[in-house]
CSV table of C-alpha atoms in Angstrom, one decimal:
chain,number,residue,atom,x,y,z
A,1,MET,CA,138.7,12.3,-164.8
A,2,THR,CA,136.4,14.4,-162.6
A,3,THR,CA,136.2,13.0,-159.0
A,4,ASN,CA,133.0,12.6,-157.0
A,5,HIS,CA,133.9,15.6,-154.9
A,6,GLU,CA,134.3,17.7,-158.1
A,7,ALA,CA,131.0,16.3,-159.5
A,8,GLU,CA,129.3,17.6,-156.4
A,9,ALA,CA,131.0,20.9,-156.7
A,10,ALA,CA,129.7,21.1,-160.3
A,11,THR,CA,126.2,21.3,-159.2
A,12,VAL,CA,124.4,24.7,-158.7
A,13,ASP,CA,126.7,26.7,-156.6
A,14,ARG,CA,125.7,30.2,-155.4
A,15,ARG,CA,129.1,31.1,-154.0
A,16,PRO,CA,131.1,34.1,-155.6
A,17,PRO,CA,133.1,32.8,-158.6
A,18,THR,CA,136.9,33.0,-158.9
A,19,LEU,CA,138.3,34.6,-162.0
A,20,VAL,CA,141.5,32.7,-163.3
A,21,PHE,CA,143.4,34.5,-165.9
A,22,VAL,CA,145.9,32.9,-168.4
A,23,HIS,CA,148.6,35.1,-170.0
A,24,GLY,CA,149.7,35.1,-173.6
A,25,THR,CA,152.9,34.4,-175.4
A,26,ASN,CA,156.2,35.8,-173.9
A,27,SER,CA,154.3,37.1,-171.1
A,28,SER,CA,153.4,36.3,-167.3
A,29,SER,CA,150.8,36.8,-164.8
A,30,PHE,CA,152.1,40.2,-164.2
A,31,PHE,CA,150.0,41.5,-167.1
A,32,CYS,CA,146.9,40.9,-165.3
A,33,SER,CA,148.1,42.5,-162.1
A,34,GLY,CA,146.3,45.8,-162.7
A,35,LEU,CA,143.0,44.1,-163.6
A,36,ILE,CA,143.3,41.8,-160.6
A,37,SER,CA,143.9,44.6,-158.1
A,38,GLU,CA,140.8,46.5,-159.5
A,39,LEU,CA,138.6,43.4,-159.2
A,40,THR,CA,139.8,42.6,-155.8
A,41,LEU,CA,139.2,46.1,-154.6
A,42,ARG,CA,135.6,45.6,-155.8
A,43,GLY,CA,135.3,42.4,-153.6
A,44,HIS,CA,136.0,39.7,-156.3
A,45,ARG,CA,138.2,36.7,-156.1
A,46,ALA,CA,140.8,36.7,-158.9
A,47,VAL,CA,144.2,35.0,-159.6
A,48,ALA,CA,146.5,34.9,-162.6
A,49,VAL,CA,148.5,31.8,-163.6
A,50,ASP,CA,152.2,31.8,-164.5
A,51,LEU,CA,152.4,29.2,-167.1
A,52,PRO,CA,155.5,26.9,-166.9
A,53,GLY,CA,158.6,28.6,-167.9
A,54,HIS,CA,157.1,32.2,-167.2
A,55,GLY,CA,156.9,34.7,-164.6
A,56,THR,CA,158.6,33.4,-161.4
A,57,GLU,CA,160.0,30.5,-163.6
A,58,GLY,CA,161.0,32.8,-166.4
A,59,PHE,CA,164.3,32.3,-168.2
A,60,PHE,CA,166.4,35.1,-169.4
A,61,PRO,CA,169.4,34.2,-171.3
A,62,ARG,CA,172.8,35.5,-170.2
A,63,ALA,CA,173.4,36.9,-173.7
A,64,TYR,CA,170.0,38.8,-173.3
A,65,GLN,CA,171.6,41.1,-170.6
A,66,ALA,CA,173.4,44.3,-171.5
A,67,PRO,CA,175.7,44.5,-173.3
A,68,GLN,CA,174.1,41.9,-175.5
A,69,ASP,CA,175.8,39.3,-177.3
A,70,ARG,CA,173.8,38.8,-180.4
A,71,ALA,CA,175.7,35.7,-181.6
A,72,ALA,CA,175.3,34.0,-178.2
A,73,LEU,CA,171.7,35.0,-177.9
A,74,ALA,CA,171.0,33.0,-181.2
A,75,THR,CA,172.5,29.8,-179.7
A,76,GLU,CA,172.1,29.8,-176.0
A,77,PRO,CA,169.9,26.9,-175.0
A,78,SER,CA,166.5,27.4,-173.3
A,79,PRO,CA,164.8,25.2,-170.8
A,80,LEU,CA,161.5,26.2,-172.3
A,81,ALA,CA,162.2,24.0,-175.4
A,82,LYS,CA,161.0,21.0,-173.5
A,83,ILE,CA,157.7,22.5,-172.4
A,84,THR,CA,154.5,21.4,-174.2
A,85,ILE,CA,150.9,22.5,-174.4
A,86,ASP,CA,150.2,19.6,-172.0
A,87,ASP,CA,152.4,21.1,-169.4
A,88,TYR,CA,150.4,24.5,-169.8
A,89,VAL,CA,147.1,22.6,-169.5
A,90,GLU,CA,148.2,20.6,-166.5
A,91,ARG,CA,149.3,24.0,-164.6
A,92,VAL,CA,145.9,25.6,-165.3
A,93,ILE,CA,143.8,22.5,-164.4
A,94,ASP,CA,145.6,22.3,-161.1
A,95,VAL,CA,144.7,26.0,-160.4
A,96,VAL,CA,141.1,25.5,-161.5
A,97,ARG,CA,140.7,22.5,-159.3
A,98,ARG,CA,142.0,24.4,-156.2
A,99,ALA,CA,139.9,27.4,-156.9
A,100,ARG,CA,136.8,25.3,-157.5
A,101,ARG,CA,136.9,24.2,-153.9
A,102,HIS,CA,135.7,27.7,-153.0
A,103,GLY,CA,133.1,28.2,-155.6
A,104,PRO,CA,132.6,28.4,-159.4
A,105,VAL,CA,135.4,29.2,-161.8
A,106,ILE,CA,135.5,31.7,-164.7
A,107,LEU,CA,138.6,30.9,-166.9
A,108,ALA,CA,139.9,33.7,-169.1
A,109,GLY,CA,142.7,33.8,-171.6
A,110,ALA,CA,144.4,36.4,-173.5
A,111,SER,CA,146.1,36.0,-177.0
A,112,GLN,CA,147.8,32.7,-177.2
A,113,GLY,CA,146.4,31.9,-173.7
A,114,GLY,CA,143.2,31.1,-175.6
A,115,VAL,CA,144.7,27.8,-176.8
A,116,THR,CA,145.3,26.7,-173.2
A,117,VAL,CA,141.7,27.9,-172.2
A,118,SER,CA,140.2,25.7,-175.0
A,119,ARG,CA,142.2,22.7,-174.1
A,120,VAL,CA,141.3,23.1,-170.4
A,121,GLY,CA,137.7,23.4,-171.4
A,122,ASN,CA,137.9,20.2,-173.3
A,123,ALA,CA,139.4,18.4,-170.3
A,124,ILE,CA,137.2,19.6,-167.4
A,125,PRO,CA,134.1,21.4,-168.6
A,126,ASP,CA,132.2,20.6,-165.5
A,127,LEU,CA,134.4,22.5,-163.5
A,128,LEU,CA,134.2,25.7,-165.5
A,129,GLU,CA,131.2,28.3,-165.2
A,130,ARG,CA,132.3,30.2,-168.1
A,131,VAL,CA,135.4,30.7,-170.5
A,132,VAL,CA,136.4,34.1,-171.7
A,133,TYR,CA,138.7,35.0,-174.6
A,134,MET,CA,140.3,38.5,-174.6
A,135,ALA,CA,141.5,39.1,-178.1
A,136,ALA,CA,142.5,35.4,-177.9
A,137,TYR,CA,142.9,32.5,-180.3
A,138,CYS,CA,139.7,30.5,-180.1
A,139,CYS,CA,140.4,27.7,-182.6
A,140,VAL,CA,137.4,25.7,-183.9
A,141,ASP,CA,137.5,24.8,-187.6
A,142,LEU,CA,141.2,24.7,-188.0
A,143,PRO,CA,143.5,22.6,-185.9
A,144,ASN,CA,145.9,25.1,-184.4
A,145,LEU,CA,147.0,28.7,-184.0
A,146,ALA,CA,149.5,28.4,-186.7
A,147,ALA,CA,146.7,27.5,-189.3
A,148,TYR,CA,144.9,30.8,-188.5
A,149,LEU,CA,147.9,32.7,-189.3
A,150,GLU,CA,147.4,31.8,-193.0
A,151,THR,CA,143.8,32.8,-193.2
A,152,PRO,CA,142.5,35.8,-195.1
A,153,GLU,CA,141.1,37.2,-191.9
A,154,ASN,CA,144.7,37.5,-190.5
A,155,SER,CA,146.0,39.3,-193.7
A,156,GLU,CA,146.4,42.7,-192.0
A,157,SER,CA,148.2,41.4,-188.8
A,158,LEU,CA,151.4,43.2,-188.0
A,159,LEU,CA,152.8,40.0,-186.4
A,160,PRO,CA,155.7,40.1,-188.8
A,161,ARG,CA,156.8,43.4,-187.4
A,162,VAL,CA,157.4,41.5,-184.0
A,163,MET,CA,159.0,38.6,-185.7
A,164,ALA,CA,161.6,41.1,-187.0
A,165,ALA,CA,162.9,41.0,-183.5
A,166,MET,CA,163.4,37.2,-183.5
A,167,ALA,CA,166.9,36.4,-182.2
A,168,ALA,CA,167.3,32.8,-183.1
A,169,ASP,CA,166.1,30.1,-185.4
A,170,PRO,CA,163.2,28.3,-183.5
A,171,ALA,CA,164.0,25.1,-185.4
A,172,ASN,CA,167.4,25.0,-183.8
A,173,LEU,CA,166.6,26.3,-180.2
A,174,GLY,CA,163.0,24.8,-179.9
A,175,VAL,CA,161.8,28.3,-178.7
A,176,SER,CA,160.7,31.5,-180.3
A,177,ARG,CA,163.3,33.9,-178.9
A,178,ILE,CA,162.3,37.6,-179.2
A,179,ASN,CA,164.9,40.3,-178.5
A,180,TRP,CA,162.6,42.9,-176.8
A,181,ARG,CA,165.7,44.9,-176.1
A,182,SER,CA,166.6,45.5,-179.7
A,183,ALA,CA,168.6,48.6,-180.3
A,184,ASP,CA,167.0,48.9,-183.8
A,185,PRO,CA,164.4,51.9,-183.6
A,186,ALA,CA,162.5,50.5,-186.5
A,187,VAL,CA,162.1,47.2,-184.9
A,188,VAL,CA,161.0,48.7,-181.6
A,189,ASP,CA,158.4,51.0,-183.5
A,190,GLY,CA,157.2,48.0,-185.3
A,191,ILE,CA,156.6,46.1,-182.0
A,192,LYS,CA,154.7,49.1,-180.7
A,193,GLN,CA,152.5,49.4,-183.6
A,194,CYS,CA,151.6,45.7,-183.5
A,195,LEU,CA,151.0,45.3,-179.8
A,196,ALA,CA,150.5,48.7,-178.3
A,197,GLY,CA,149.2,51.1,-180.8
A,198,ASP,CA,147.8,53.9,-178.7
A,199,PHE,CA,150.5,53.5,-175.9
A,200,THR,CA,152.8,56.4,-175.2
A,201,ASP,CA,156.5,55.8,-176.0
A,202,GLU,CA,157.1,55.6,-172.2
A,203,GLY,CA,154.3,53.0,-171.8
A,204,ALA,CA,155.7,51.0,-174.8
A,205,ARG,CA,159.2,50.9,-173.1
A,206,ARG,CA,157.6,49.6,-170.0
A,207,LEU,CA,155.8,47.0,-172.0
A,208,LEU,CA,159.1,45.8,-173.5
A,209,ASN,CA,160.6,45.4,-170.2
A,210,MET,CA,157.8,43.2,-169.0
A,211,LEU,CA,157.8,40.8,-171.9
A,212,GLU,CA,160.0,37.7,-171.8
A,213,PRO,CA,162.3,36.5,-174.6
A,214,ASP,CA,161.5,32.7,-174.9
A,215,GLU,CA,158.3,30.9,-175.8
A,216,PRO,CA,158.1,27.2,-176.6
A,217,ALA,CA,158.1,27.0,-180.5
A,218,ALA,CA,155.7,24.0,-180.5
A,219,ILE,CA,152.7,25.7,-178.9
A,220,PRO,CA,151.3,27.4,-182.1
A,221,MET,CA,151.3,23.9,-183.9
A,222,ALA,CA,149.5,22.1,-180.9
A,223,GLU,CA,146.0,20.8,-181.3
A,224,ALA,CA,143.9,23.6,-180.1
A,225,ARG,CA,140.3,23.2,-181.2
A,226,GLY,CA,137.4,23.4,-178.8
A,227,GLU,CA,135.3,20.2,-178.9
A,228,ALA,CA,131.4,20.6,-179.1
A,229,LYS,CA,130.8,17.9,-176.5
A,230,THR,CA,133.0,19.3,-173.8
A,231,TRP,CA,134.3,22.8,-174.3
A,232,GLY,CA,131.1,23.7,-176.4
A,233,ARG,CA,128.8,23.1,-173.3
A,234,ILE,CA,130.6,25.8,-171.4
A,235,PRO,CA,129.1,29.4,-171.6
A,236,ARG,CA,131.7,31.7,-173.4
A,237,THR,CA,132.4,35.3,-173.7
A,238,TYR,CA,134.6,36.7,-176.4
A,239,VAL,CA,136.0,40.3,-175.7
A,240,ARG,CA,137.0,41.8,-179.0
A,241,PHE,CA,139.8,44.2,-179.0
A,242,THR,CA,138.9,46.6,-181.8
A,243,LEU,CA,142.3,48.2,-182.2
A,244,ASP,CA,144.2,44.9,-182.2
A,245,ARG,CA,146.9,44.8,-184.8
A,246,LEU,CA,148.3,41.3,-184.0
A,247,ILE,CA,145.0,39.4,-184.0
A,248,PRO,CA,142.9,41.7,-186.3
A,249,PRO,CA,139.1,42.2,-185.6
A,250,ALA,CA,138.3,40.1,-188.7
A,251,LEU,CA,140.1,37.1,-187.2
A,252,GLN,CA,138.4,37.7,-183.9
A,253,ASP,CA,135.1,37.7,-185.6
A,254,ARG,CA,136.0,34.4,-187.5
A,255,PHE,CA,136.7,32.7,-184.1
A,256,ILE,CA,133.2,33.9,-182.9
A,257,SER,CA,131.4,32.8,-186.0
A,258,GLU,CA,133.0,29.4,-186.0
A,259,ALA,CA,132.3,28.8,-182.4
A,260,ASP,CA,128.6,29.9,-182.8
A,261,ARG,CA,128.3,27.4,-185.8
A,262,LEU,CA,129.7,24.6,-183.7
A,263,THR,CA,127.4,25.3,-180.7
A,264,PRO,CA,124.3,27.1,-182.1
A,265,ASP,CA,122.5,26.4,-178.8
A,266,ASN,CA,125.3,28.1,-176.9
A,267,PRO,CA,126.1,31.3,-178.7
A,268,THR,CA,129.0,33.5,-177.8
A,269,ASP,CA,128.4,36.5,-175.6
A,270,VAL,CA,130.4,39.1,-177.5
A,271,ARG,CA,131.8,42.3,-176.0
A,272,SER,CA,133.9,45.0,-177.7
A,273,VAL,CA,136.6,47.2,-176.3
A,274,ALA,CA,138.6,49.9,-178.1
A,275,ALA,CA,142.1,48.6,-177.1
A,276,PRO,CA,145.2,47.3,-178.8
A,277,HIS,CA,146.4,43.8,-178.3
A,278,VAL,CA,148.0,44.2,-174.8
A,279,GLY,CA,145.2,46.3,-173.4
A,280,PRO,CA,146.3,47.2,-170.8
A,281,PHE,CA,143.9,44.9,-169.1
A,282,GLU,CA,143.1,47.3,-166.3
A,283,ARG,CA,141.3,49.4,-168.7
A,284,PRO,CA,137.9,50.4,-167.0
A,285,GLU,CA,135.9,48.8,-169.8
A,286,LEU,CA,137.6,45.4,-169.1
A,287,VAL,CA,137.2,45.7,-165.4
A,288,GLU,CA,133.6,46.4,-165.8
A,289,ILE,CA,133.2,43.3,-168.2
A,290,PHE,CA,134.7,41.0,-165.6
A,291,ALA,CA,133.0,42.5,-162.7
A,292,GLU,CA,129.7,41.9,-164.4
A,293,LEU,CA,130.6,38.3,-165.4
A,294,ALA,CA,131.6,37.8,-161.7
A,295,GLY,CA,128.2,39.0,-160.5
A,296,ASP,CA,128.7,42.6,-159.8
A,297,ARG,CA,125.7,44.7,-159.2
A,298,SER,CA,125.1,47.9,-161.2
A,299,GLU,CA,126.0,51.2,-159.7
A,300,LYS,CA,122.3,52.0,-159.5
A,301,GLU,CA,121.8,49.0,-157.4
A,302,HIS,CA,124.5,50.1,-155.0
A,303,ASP,CA,123.1,53.5,-154.8
A,304,ARG,CA,119.7,52.2,-154.0
A,305,ASP,CA,121.1,50.2,-151.1
A,306,ARG,CA,122.9,53.2,-149.6
């Protein structure tokens, strides 16, 4: 429930916005560190959230360390098994409420982070100036992320190549455990093709060492639809990653079309960036998009003021 203080804050607010970023699966706030650094150097307020069980709370099984024990890796329990989408939403709402004391909030999510963004939009629409999806799941017609994996628009996804690195049965552990440190060159190459198509091999190795092994298995099945009367009132931007091989452009376009049908009076602001699934998010094109959304003036305006 929105408090009186928050209702007052939701009126026209001309203070600079805070950009709040939500990471995707098996990830952490570190993935937005480069983007946040660039935005901060341009004078913007920006922060990335570590979802429960990630980043500073991340869990790395003992068997995941070298030398790996593959048998133990398949059975070692994970604290993330008890984490739910409600825990994710609660964490982000807390950050949004704190940021909203200082001005408007723009909430952005990448990949699976889009599920959390939509749920937060349903819960506190009056506290959000805009929601942004960066090659993210933006569920509208279908109930959850998992349902979209079965659609024709997802048929060209290379997600199965990442799943080849699955180290345990999610039904047994309650988490999707990916062995990013696999010694199988074919598996490593498949991950690179899916997530980081135009990265160098060195860049792909850095990526693998930033990813976290465990993700709650229940998140893809959680209710994820944006609701017209709440989420649908918030201005939204979808940043298409045209080189994405995990969430193909066709599926990204489906998300946009479904959202626009649900809220024809609030159409999606669509941008496109030639990037694979993981960006990186500090690409100049993405920095420019978020700087503009945060109210950056054009270079010509800066030059005129000099």
